[in-house]
Short mmCIF file of C-alpha atoms (C1' of nucleotides) in Angstrom, two decimals:
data_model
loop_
_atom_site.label_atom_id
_atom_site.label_comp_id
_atom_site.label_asym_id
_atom_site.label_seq_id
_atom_site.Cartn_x
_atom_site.Cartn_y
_atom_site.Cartn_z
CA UNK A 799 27.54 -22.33 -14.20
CA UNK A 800 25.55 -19.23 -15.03
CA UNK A 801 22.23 -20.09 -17.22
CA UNK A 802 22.63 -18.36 -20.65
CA UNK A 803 19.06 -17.26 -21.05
CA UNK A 804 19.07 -15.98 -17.62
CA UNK A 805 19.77 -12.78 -16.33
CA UNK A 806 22.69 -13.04 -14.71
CA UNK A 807 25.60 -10.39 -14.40
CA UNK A 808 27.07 -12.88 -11.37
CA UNK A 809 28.77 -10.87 -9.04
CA UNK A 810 29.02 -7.61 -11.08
CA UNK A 811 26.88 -5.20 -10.46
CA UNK A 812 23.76 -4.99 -12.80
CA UNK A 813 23.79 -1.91 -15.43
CA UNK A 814 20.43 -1.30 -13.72
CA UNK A 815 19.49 1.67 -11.35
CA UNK A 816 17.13 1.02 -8.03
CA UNK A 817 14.52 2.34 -9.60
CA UNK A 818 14.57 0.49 -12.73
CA UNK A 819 15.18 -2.94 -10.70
CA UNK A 820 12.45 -1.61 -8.44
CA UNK A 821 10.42 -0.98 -11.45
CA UNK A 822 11.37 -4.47 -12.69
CA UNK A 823 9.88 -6.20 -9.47
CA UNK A 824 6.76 -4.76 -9.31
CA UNK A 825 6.00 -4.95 -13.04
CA UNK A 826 6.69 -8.57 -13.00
CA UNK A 827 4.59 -9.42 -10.33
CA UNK A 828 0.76 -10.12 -11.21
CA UNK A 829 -0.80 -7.61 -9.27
CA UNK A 830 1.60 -5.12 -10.64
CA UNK A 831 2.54 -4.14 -7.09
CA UNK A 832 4.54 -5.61 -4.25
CA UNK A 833 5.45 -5.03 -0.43
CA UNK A 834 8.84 -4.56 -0.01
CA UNK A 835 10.17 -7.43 1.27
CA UNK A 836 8.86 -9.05 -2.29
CA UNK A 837 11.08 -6.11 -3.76
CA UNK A 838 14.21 -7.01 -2.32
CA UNK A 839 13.25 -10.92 -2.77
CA UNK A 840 13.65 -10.29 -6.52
CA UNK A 841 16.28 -8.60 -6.63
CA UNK A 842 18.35 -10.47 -4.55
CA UNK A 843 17.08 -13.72 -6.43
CA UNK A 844 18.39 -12.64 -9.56
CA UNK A 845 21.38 -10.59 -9.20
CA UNK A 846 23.49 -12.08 -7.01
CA UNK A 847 26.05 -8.80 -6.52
CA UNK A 848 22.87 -7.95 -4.13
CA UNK A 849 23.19 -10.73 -1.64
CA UNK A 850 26.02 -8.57 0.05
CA UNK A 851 25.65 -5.54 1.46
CA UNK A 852 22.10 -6.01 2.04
CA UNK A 853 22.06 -3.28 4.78
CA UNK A 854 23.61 -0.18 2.22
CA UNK A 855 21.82 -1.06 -0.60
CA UNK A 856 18.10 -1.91 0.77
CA UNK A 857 18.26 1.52 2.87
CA UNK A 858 18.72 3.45 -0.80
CA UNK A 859 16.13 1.03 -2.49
CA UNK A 860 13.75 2.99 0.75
CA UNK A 861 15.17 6.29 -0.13
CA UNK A 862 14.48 5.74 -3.81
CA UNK A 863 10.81 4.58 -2.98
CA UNK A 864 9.74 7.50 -0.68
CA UNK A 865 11.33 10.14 -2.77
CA UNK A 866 10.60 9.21 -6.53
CA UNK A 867 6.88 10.05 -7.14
CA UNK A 868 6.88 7.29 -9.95
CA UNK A 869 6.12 4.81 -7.02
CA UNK A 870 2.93 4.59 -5.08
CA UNK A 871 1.86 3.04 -1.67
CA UNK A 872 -0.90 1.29 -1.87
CA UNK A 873 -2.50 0.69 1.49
CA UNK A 874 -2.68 -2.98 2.31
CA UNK A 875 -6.14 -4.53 2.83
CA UNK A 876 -7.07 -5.68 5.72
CA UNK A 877 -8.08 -9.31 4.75
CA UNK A 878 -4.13 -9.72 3.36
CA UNK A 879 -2.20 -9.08 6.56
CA UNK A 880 1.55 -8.70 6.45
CA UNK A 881 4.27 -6.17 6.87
CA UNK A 882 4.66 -3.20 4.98
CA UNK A 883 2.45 -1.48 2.27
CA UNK A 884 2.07 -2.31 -1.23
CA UNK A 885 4.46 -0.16 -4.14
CA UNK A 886 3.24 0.11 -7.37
CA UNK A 887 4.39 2.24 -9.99
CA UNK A 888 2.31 5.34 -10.87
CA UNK A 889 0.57 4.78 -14.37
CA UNK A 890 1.88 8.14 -15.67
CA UNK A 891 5.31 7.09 -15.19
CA UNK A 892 5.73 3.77 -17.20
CA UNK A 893 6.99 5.38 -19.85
CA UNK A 894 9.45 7.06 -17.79
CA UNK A 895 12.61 4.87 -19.57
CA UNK A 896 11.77 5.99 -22.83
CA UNK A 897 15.55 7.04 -23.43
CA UNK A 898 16.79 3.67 -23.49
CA UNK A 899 18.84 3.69 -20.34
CA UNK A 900 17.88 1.84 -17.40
CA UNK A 901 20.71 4.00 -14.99
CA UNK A 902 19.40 7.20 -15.30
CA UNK A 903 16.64 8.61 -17.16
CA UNK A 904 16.40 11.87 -19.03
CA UNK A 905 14.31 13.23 -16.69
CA UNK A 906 13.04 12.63 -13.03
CA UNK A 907 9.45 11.74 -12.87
CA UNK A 908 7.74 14.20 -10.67
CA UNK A 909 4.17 14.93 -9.76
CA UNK A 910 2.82 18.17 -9.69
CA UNK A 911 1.35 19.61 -6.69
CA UNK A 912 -1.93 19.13 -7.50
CA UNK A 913 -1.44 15.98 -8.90
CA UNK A 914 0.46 14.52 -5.64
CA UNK A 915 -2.43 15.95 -3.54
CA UNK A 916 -5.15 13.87 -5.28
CA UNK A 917 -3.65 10.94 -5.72
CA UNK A 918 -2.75 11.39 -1.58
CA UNK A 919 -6.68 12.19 -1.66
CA UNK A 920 -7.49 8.89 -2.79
CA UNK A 921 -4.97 6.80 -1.64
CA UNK A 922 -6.44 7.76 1.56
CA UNK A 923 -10.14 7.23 0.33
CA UNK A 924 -8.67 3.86 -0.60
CA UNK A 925 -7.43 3.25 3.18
CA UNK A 926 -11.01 4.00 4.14
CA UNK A 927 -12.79 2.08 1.82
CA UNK A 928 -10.60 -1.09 2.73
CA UNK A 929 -11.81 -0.33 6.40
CA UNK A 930 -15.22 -0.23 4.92
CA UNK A 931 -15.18 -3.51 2.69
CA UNK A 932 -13.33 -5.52 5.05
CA UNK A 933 -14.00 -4.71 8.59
CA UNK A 934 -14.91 -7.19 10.64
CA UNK A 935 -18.79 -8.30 10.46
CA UNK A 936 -20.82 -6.58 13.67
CA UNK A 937 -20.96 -9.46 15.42
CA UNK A 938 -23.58 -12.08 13.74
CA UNK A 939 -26.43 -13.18 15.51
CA UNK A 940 -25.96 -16.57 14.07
CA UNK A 941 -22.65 -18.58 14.04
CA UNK A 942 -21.99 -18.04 10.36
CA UNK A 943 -18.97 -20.09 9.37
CA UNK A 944 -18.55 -17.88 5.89
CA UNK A 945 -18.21 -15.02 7.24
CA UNK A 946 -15.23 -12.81 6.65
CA UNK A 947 -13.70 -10.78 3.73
CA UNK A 948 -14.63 -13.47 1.36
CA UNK A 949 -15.12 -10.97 -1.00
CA UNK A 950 -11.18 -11.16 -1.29
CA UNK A 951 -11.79 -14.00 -3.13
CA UNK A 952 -11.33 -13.47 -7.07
CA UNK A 953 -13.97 -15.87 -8.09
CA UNK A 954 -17.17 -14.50 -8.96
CA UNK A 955 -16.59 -10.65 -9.88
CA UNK A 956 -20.11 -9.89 -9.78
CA UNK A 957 -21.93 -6.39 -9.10
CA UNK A 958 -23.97 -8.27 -6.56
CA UNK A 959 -21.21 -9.89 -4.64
CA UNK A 960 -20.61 -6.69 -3.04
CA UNK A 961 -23.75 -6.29 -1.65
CA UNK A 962 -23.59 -9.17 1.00
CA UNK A 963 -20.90 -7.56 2.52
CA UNK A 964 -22.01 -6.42 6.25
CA UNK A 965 -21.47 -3.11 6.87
CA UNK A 966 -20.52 -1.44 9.77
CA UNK A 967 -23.44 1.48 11.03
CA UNK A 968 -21.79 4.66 9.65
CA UNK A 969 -22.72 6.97 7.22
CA UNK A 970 -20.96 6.14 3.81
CA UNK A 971 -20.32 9.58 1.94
CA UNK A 972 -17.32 10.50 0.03
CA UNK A 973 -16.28 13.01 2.84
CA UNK A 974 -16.52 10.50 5.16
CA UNK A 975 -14.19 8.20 2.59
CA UNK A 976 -11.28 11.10 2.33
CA UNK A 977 -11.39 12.44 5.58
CA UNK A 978 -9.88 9.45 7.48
CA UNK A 979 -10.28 10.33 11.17
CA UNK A 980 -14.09 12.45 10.98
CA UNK A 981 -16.08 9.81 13.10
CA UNK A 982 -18.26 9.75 10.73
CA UNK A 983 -22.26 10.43 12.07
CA UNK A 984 -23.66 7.67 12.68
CA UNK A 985 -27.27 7.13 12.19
CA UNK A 986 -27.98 8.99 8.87
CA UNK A 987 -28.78 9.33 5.37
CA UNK A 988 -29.00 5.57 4.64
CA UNK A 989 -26.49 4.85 2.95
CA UNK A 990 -26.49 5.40 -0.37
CA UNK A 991 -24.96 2.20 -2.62
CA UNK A 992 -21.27 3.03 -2.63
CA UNK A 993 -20.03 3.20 -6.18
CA UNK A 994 -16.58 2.46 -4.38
CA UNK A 995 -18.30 -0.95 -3.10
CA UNK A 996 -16.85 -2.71 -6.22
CA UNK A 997 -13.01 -1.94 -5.71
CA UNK A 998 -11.08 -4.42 -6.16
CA UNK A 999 -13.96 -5.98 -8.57
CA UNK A 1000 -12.45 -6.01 -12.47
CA UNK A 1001 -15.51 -6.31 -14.00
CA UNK A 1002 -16.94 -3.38 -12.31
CA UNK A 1003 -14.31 -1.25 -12.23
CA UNK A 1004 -14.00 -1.47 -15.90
CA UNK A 1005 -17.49 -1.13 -16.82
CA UNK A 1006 -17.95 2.82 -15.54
CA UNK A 1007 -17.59 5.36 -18.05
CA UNK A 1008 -15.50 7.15 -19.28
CA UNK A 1009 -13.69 4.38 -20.75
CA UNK A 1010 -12.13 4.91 -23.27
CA UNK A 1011 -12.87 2.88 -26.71
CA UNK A 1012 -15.22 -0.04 -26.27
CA UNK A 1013 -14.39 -2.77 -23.93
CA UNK A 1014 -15.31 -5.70 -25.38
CA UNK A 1015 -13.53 -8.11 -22.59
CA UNK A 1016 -13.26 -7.19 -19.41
CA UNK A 1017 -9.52 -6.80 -18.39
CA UNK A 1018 -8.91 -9.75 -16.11
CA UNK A 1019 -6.83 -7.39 -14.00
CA UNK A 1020 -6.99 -4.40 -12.79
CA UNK A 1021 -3.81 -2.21 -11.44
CA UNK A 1022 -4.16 -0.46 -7.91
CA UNK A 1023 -4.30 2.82 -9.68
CA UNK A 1024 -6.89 1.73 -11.63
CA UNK A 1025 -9.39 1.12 -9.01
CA UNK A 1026 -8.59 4.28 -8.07
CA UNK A 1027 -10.20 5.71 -11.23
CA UNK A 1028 -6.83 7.53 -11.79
CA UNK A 1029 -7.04 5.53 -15.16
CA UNK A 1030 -8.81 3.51 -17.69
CA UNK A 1031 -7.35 0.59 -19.52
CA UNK A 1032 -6.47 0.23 -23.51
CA UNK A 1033 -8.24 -2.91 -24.18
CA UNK A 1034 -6.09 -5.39 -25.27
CA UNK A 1035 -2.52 -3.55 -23.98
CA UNK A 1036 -2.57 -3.58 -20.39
CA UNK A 1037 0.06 -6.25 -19.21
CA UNK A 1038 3.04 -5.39 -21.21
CA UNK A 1039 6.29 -5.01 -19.74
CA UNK A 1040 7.61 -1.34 -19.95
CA UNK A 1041 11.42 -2.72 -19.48
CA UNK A 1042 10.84 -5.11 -22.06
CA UNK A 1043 9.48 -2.27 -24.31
CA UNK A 1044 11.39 0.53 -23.73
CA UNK A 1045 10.81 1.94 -26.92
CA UNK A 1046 6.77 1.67 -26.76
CA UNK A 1047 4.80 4.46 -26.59
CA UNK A 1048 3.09 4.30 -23.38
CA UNK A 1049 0.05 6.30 -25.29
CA UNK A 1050 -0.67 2.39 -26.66
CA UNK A 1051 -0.68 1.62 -23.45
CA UNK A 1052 -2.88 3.71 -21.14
CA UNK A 1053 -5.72 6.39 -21.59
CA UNK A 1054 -5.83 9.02 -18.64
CA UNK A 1055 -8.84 10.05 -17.14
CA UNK A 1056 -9.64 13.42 -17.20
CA UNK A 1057 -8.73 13.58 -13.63
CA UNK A 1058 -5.10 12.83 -13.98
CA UNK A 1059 -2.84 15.37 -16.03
CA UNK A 1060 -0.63 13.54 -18.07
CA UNK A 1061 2.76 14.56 -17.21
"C1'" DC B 1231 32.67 19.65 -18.91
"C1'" DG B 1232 28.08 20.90 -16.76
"C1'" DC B 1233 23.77 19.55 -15.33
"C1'" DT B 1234 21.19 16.81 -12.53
"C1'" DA B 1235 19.76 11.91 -11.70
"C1'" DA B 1236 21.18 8.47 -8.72
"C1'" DG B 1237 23.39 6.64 -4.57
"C1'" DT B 1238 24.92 7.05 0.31
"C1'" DC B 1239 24.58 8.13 5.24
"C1'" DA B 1240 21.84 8.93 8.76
"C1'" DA B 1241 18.50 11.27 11.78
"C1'" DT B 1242 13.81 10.87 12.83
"C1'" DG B 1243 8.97 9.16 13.11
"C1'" DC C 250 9.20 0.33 7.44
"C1'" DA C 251 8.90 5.01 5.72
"C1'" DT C 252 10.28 9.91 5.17
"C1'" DT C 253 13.60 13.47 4.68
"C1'" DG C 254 17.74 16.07 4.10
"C1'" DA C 255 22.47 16.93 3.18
"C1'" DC C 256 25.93 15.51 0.65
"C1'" DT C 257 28.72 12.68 -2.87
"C1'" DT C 258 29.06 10.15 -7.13
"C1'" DA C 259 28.48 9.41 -11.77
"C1'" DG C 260 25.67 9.18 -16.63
"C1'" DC C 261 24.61 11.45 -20.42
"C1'" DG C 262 24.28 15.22 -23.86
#
DNA sequence: CGCTAAGTCAATG
DNA sequence: CATTGACTTAGCG
């Protein structure tokens, strides 16, 4: 029999659109992001009208993901190898149930122009820089056994973690980070430290102004867009569930950086 | 009822 | 898996 404090709508279909289950399954996840396989996992675990049909309904839940600009694809780092990309949901869009309903919102969330074109700017900076962080070692004169992208590991988020990484010999400038295919000079400047060295690292990603209020804890996780400096956490608000909340003012939850135009 | 968000089908990369 | 377009369906004010 169906559990009681368990969603369950058995076989009828949830009152919930693709993007809000979408939403759903990346919000619940710890990362706040998930490849799509992970998607369809939770939906499928929990609503059970979606174990039929799985060809129809996945192929819109791929529609819905390329052409809503509330969700983001993260590149996948090299040192987690699997299938697909990462989706997250944009940070200026969490709010984007504030109506009430989860089948169709008031309005569609959609990035300006110039707001697609620098978060496609960095997303591909972030490509780069997980080429950077976690390419392979140049070949190590001595048989290391720890040697690898250990800094994958979340133990330890210390500034100077970063900088036993082994870089490859190219030039490390941020036009060498967004242009993806230059092939980079080799043999130059000498390479300055890479703020961009301590993605992925909480602590360090937090620290960097502007943040906004005083961070008295570090935030012991950091969303995908947030390494991307797109935004800066509200202490103490960060991991709240949007769907849970509907009626929260996402201003308690996030503080844009100037970069990003709230929208 | 009208507007437009959401869902479907499907070609294409 | 991801992107896109053309078209239908259906929620909400």
């Amino acid at each position: 029999m169906p559990r009681p404090s368990r969603e369950s709508y058995g076989d009828q279909k949830p009152p919930y659109s693709y993007i809000s289950l979408t939403a759903m399954a990346i919000w619940s996840s710890p990362e706040k992001m998930l490849p799509l396989s992970d998607i369809y996992r939770f939906i499928t675990e929990r609503f059970p009208y979606y174990r039929r049909n799985t060809q129809r309904w996945q192929n819109s839940l791929r529609h819905n993901l390329s052409f809503n600009d509330c969700f983001i694809k993260i590149p996948r780092r090299p040192d987690r190898p699997g299938k697909g990309a990462y989706w997250a949901l944009h940070p200026a869009a969490l709010d984007m149930f504030e109506n009430g309903s989860l089948l169709r919102r008031r309005k569609r969330f959609k990035l300006m122009k110039t707001d697609k074109d620098r978060l496609e700017n960095e997303l591909a900076a972030l490509a780069n820089i997980n080429r950077f962080m976690f390419a392979p070692p140049p070949q190590p004169a001595v048989p290391d056994t720890a040697v690898g992208p250990h800094l994958a590991q979340q133990s330890a988020p210390v500034a100077g973690t970063t900088s036993q990484v082994q870089r490859p010999k190219r030039s490390f400038t941020i036009e060498s980070l967004i242009s993806p295919d230059k092939p980079a000079v080799e043999a130059e400047a000498p390479a300055a430290t890479p703020p961009v060295a301590f993605l992925y690292n909480p602590v360090a990603v937090a620290a960097p102004a502007p943040c906004y209020g005083s961070l008295v804890h570090p935030p012991s996780y950091v969303h995908p867009s947030l390494v991307m400096g797109l935004v800066h956490p509200h202490p103490g608000f960060y991991p709240q569930h949007p769907l849970e909340h509907p009626t929260a003012p996402a201003s308690n939850v996030f503080r844009f950086s100037p970069t990003l135009r709230s929208v």
